[in-house]
CSV table of C-alpha atoms in Angstrom, one decimal:
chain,number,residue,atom,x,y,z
J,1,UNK,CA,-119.9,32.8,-10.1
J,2,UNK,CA,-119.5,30.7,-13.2
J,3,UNK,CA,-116.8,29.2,-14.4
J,4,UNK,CA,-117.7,31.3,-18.1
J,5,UNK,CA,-117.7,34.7,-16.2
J,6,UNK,CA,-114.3,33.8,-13.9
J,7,UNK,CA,-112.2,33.4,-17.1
J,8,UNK,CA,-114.2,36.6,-18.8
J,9,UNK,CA,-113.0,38.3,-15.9
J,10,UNK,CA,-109.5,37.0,-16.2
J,11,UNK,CA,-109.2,37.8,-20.0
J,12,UNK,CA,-110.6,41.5,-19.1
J,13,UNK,CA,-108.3,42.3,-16.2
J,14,UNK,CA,-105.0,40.5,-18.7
J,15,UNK,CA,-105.6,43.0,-21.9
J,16,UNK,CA,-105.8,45.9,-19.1
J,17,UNK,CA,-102.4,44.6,-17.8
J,18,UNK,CA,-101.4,44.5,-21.3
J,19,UNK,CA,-102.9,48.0,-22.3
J,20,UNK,CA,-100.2,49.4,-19.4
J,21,UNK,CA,-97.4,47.8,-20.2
J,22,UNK,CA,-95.1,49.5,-22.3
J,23,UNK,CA,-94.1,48.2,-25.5
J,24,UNK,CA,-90.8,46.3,-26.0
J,25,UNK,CA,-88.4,48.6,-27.7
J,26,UNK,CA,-85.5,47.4,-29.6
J,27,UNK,CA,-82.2,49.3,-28.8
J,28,UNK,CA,-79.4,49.3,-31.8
J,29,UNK,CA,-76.2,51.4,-32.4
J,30,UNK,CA,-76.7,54.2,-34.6
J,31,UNK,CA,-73.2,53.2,-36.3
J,32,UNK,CA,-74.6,49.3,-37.3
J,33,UNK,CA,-75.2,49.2,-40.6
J,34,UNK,CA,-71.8,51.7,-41.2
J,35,UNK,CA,-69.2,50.4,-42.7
J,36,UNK,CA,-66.6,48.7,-40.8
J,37,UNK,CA,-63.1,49.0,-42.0
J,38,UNK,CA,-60.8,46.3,-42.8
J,39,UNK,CA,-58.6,45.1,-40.3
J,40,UNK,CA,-54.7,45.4,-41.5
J,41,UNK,CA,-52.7,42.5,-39.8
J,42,UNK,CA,-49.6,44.2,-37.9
J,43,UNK,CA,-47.4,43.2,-40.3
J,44,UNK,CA,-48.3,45.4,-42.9
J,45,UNK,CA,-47.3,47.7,-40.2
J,46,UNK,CA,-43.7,46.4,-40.2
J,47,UNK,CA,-43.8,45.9,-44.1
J,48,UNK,CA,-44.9,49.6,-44.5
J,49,UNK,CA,-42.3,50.9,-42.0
J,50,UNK,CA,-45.3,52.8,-40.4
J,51,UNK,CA,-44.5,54.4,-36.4
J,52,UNK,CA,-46.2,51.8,-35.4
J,53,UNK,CA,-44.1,49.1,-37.2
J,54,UNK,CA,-41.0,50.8,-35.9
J,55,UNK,CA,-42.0,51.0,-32.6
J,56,UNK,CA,-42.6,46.9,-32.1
J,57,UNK,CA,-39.2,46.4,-34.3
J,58,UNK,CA,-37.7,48.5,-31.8
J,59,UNK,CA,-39.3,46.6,-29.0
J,60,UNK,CA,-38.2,43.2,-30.5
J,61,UNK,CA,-34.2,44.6,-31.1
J,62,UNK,CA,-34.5,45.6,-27.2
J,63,UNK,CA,-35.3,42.8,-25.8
J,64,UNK,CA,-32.7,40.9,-28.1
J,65,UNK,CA,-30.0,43.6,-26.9
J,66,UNK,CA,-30.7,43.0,-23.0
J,67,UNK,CA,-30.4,39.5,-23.8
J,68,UNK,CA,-27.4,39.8,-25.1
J,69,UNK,CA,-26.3,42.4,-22.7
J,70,UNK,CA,-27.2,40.1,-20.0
J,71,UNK,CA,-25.5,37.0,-21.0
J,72,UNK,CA,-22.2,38.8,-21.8
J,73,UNK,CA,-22.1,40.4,-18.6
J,74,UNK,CA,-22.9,36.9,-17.1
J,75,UNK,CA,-19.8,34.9,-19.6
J,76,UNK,CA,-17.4,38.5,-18.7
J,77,UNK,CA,-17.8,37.8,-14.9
J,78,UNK,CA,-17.2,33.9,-14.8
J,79,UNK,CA,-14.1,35.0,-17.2
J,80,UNK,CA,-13.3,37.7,-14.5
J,81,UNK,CA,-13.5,36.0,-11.6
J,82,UNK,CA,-11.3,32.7,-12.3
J,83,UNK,CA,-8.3,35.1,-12.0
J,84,UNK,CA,-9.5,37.1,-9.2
J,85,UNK,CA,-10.5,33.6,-7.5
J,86,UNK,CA,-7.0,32.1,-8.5
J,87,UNK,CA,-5.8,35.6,-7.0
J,88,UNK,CA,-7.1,35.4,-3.5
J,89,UNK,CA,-6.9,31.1,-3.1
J,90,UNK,CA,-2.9,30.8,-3.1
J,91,UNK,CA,-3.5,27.0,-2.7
J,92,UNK,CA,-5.5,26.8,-6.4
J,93,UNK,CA,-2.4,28.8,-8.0
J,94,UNK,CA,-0.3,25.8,-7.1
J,95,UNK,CA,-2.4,22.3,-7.4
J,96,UNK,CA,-1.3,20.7,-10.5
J,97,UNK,CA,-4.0,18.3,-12.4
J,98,UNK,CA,-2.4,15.4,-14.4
J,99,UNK,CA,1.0,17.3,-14.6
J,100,UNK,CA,-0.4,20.9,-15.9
J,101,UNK,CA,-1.3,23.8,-13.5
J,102,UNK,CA,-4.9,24.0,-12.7
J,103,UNK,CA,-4.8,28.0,-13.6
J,104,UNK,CA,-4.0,27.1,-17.2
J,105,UNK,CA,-6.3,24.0,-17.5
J,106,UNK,CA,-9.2,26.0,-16.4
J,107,UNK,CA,-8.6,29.2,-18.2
J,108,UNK,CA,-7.2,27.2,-21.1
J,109,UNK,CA,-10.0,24.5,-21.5
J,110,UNK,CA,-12.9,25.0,-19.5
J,111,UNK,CA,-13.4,28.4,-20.5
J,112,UNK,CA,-14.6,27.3,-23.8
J,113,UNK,CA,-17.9,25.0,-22.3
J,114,UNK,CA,-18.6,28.1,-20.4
J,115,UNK,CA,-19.1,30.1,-23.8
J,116,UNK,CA,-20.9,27.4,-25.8
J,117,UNK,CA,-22.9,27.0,-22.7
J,118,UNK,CA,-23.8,30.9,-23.0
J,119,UNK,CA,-24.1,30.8,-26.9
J,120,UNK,CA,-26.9,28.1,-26.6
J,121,UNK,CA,-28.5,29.5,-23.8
J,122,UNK,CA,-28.5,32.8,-25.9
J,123,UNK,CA,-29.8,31.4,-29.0
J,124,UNK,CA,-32.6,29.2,-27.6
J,125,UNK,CA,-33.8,32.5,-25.6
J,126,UNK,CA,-33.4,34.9,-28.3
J,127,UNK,CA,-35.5,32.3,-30.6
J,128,UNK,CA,-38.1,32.4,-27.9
J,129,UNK,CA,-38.2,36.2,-27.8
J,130,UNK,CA,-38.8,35.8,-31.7
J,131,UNK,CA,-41.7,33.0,-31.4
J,132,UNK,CA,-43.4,35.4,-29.1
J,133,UNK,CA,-42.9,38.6,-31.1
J,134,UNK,CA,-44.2,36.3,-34.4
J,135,UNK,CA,-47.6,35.0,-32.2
J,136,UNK,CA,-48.2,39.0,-31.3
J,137,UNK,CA,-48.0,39.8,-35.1
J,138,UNK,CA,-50.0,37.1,-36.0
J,139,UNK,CA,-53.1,38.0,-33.5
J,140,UNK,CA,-55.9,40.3,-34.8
């Protein structure tokens, strides 16, 4: 055989492939060329006191209120527990600390560390819940 009649025979046998093959179809939603609407940002939610709006405000008030739930219950038991501790250690009622009583000194001065302690642990939390309730609002 020739070379001529090889690639006639080649063409021949690729346009009969090509004859079977189905054609290529191009799938597409129905629902592309609708129109889409415009995406509200979920602050207009919270502007427009929608349910939706009241339902993350309520979220965001919650998670402030077990905050401060939780570091009151923490302050209320350190507060607590100093007399119950000074209660059941006899030896701590009567130690003295540069001539005052170490009952007074503590409950009378170190108290007060203890609650700006708690205060700036509650505000730097309760500003984090915030920043993350703002980046929420602010994704779309």
């Amino acid at each position: 055989m020739t070379e001529k009649r090889i690639s006639d025979l080649l063409r021949v046998s690729r346009s009969a492939a090509d004859a079977e093959r189905p054609r290529r179809v191009v799938v597409t939603s129905p629902r592309t060329a609708a129109a889409r609407r415009p995406r509200r940002p979920l602050t207009t939610e919270i502007d427009e006191q929608t349910q939706l709006g009241e339902v993350y405000m309520a979220s965001l008030v919650r998670t402030q209120f077990r905050l401060a739930l939780f570091v009151c219950t923490v302050l209320a038991c350190v507060v607590g527990g100093l007399p119950l501790l000074f209660l059941l250690v006899p030896e701590l009622r009567s130690a003295d600390l540069l001539g005052v009583p170490l009952p007074w000194l503590v409950l009378a001065g170190l108290i007060y560390p203890a609650f700006v302690v708690g205060a700036w642990l509650y505000v730097r939390q309760a500003e984090r819940n915030e920043r993350h309730f703002a980046e929420l609002m602010d994704r779309e």
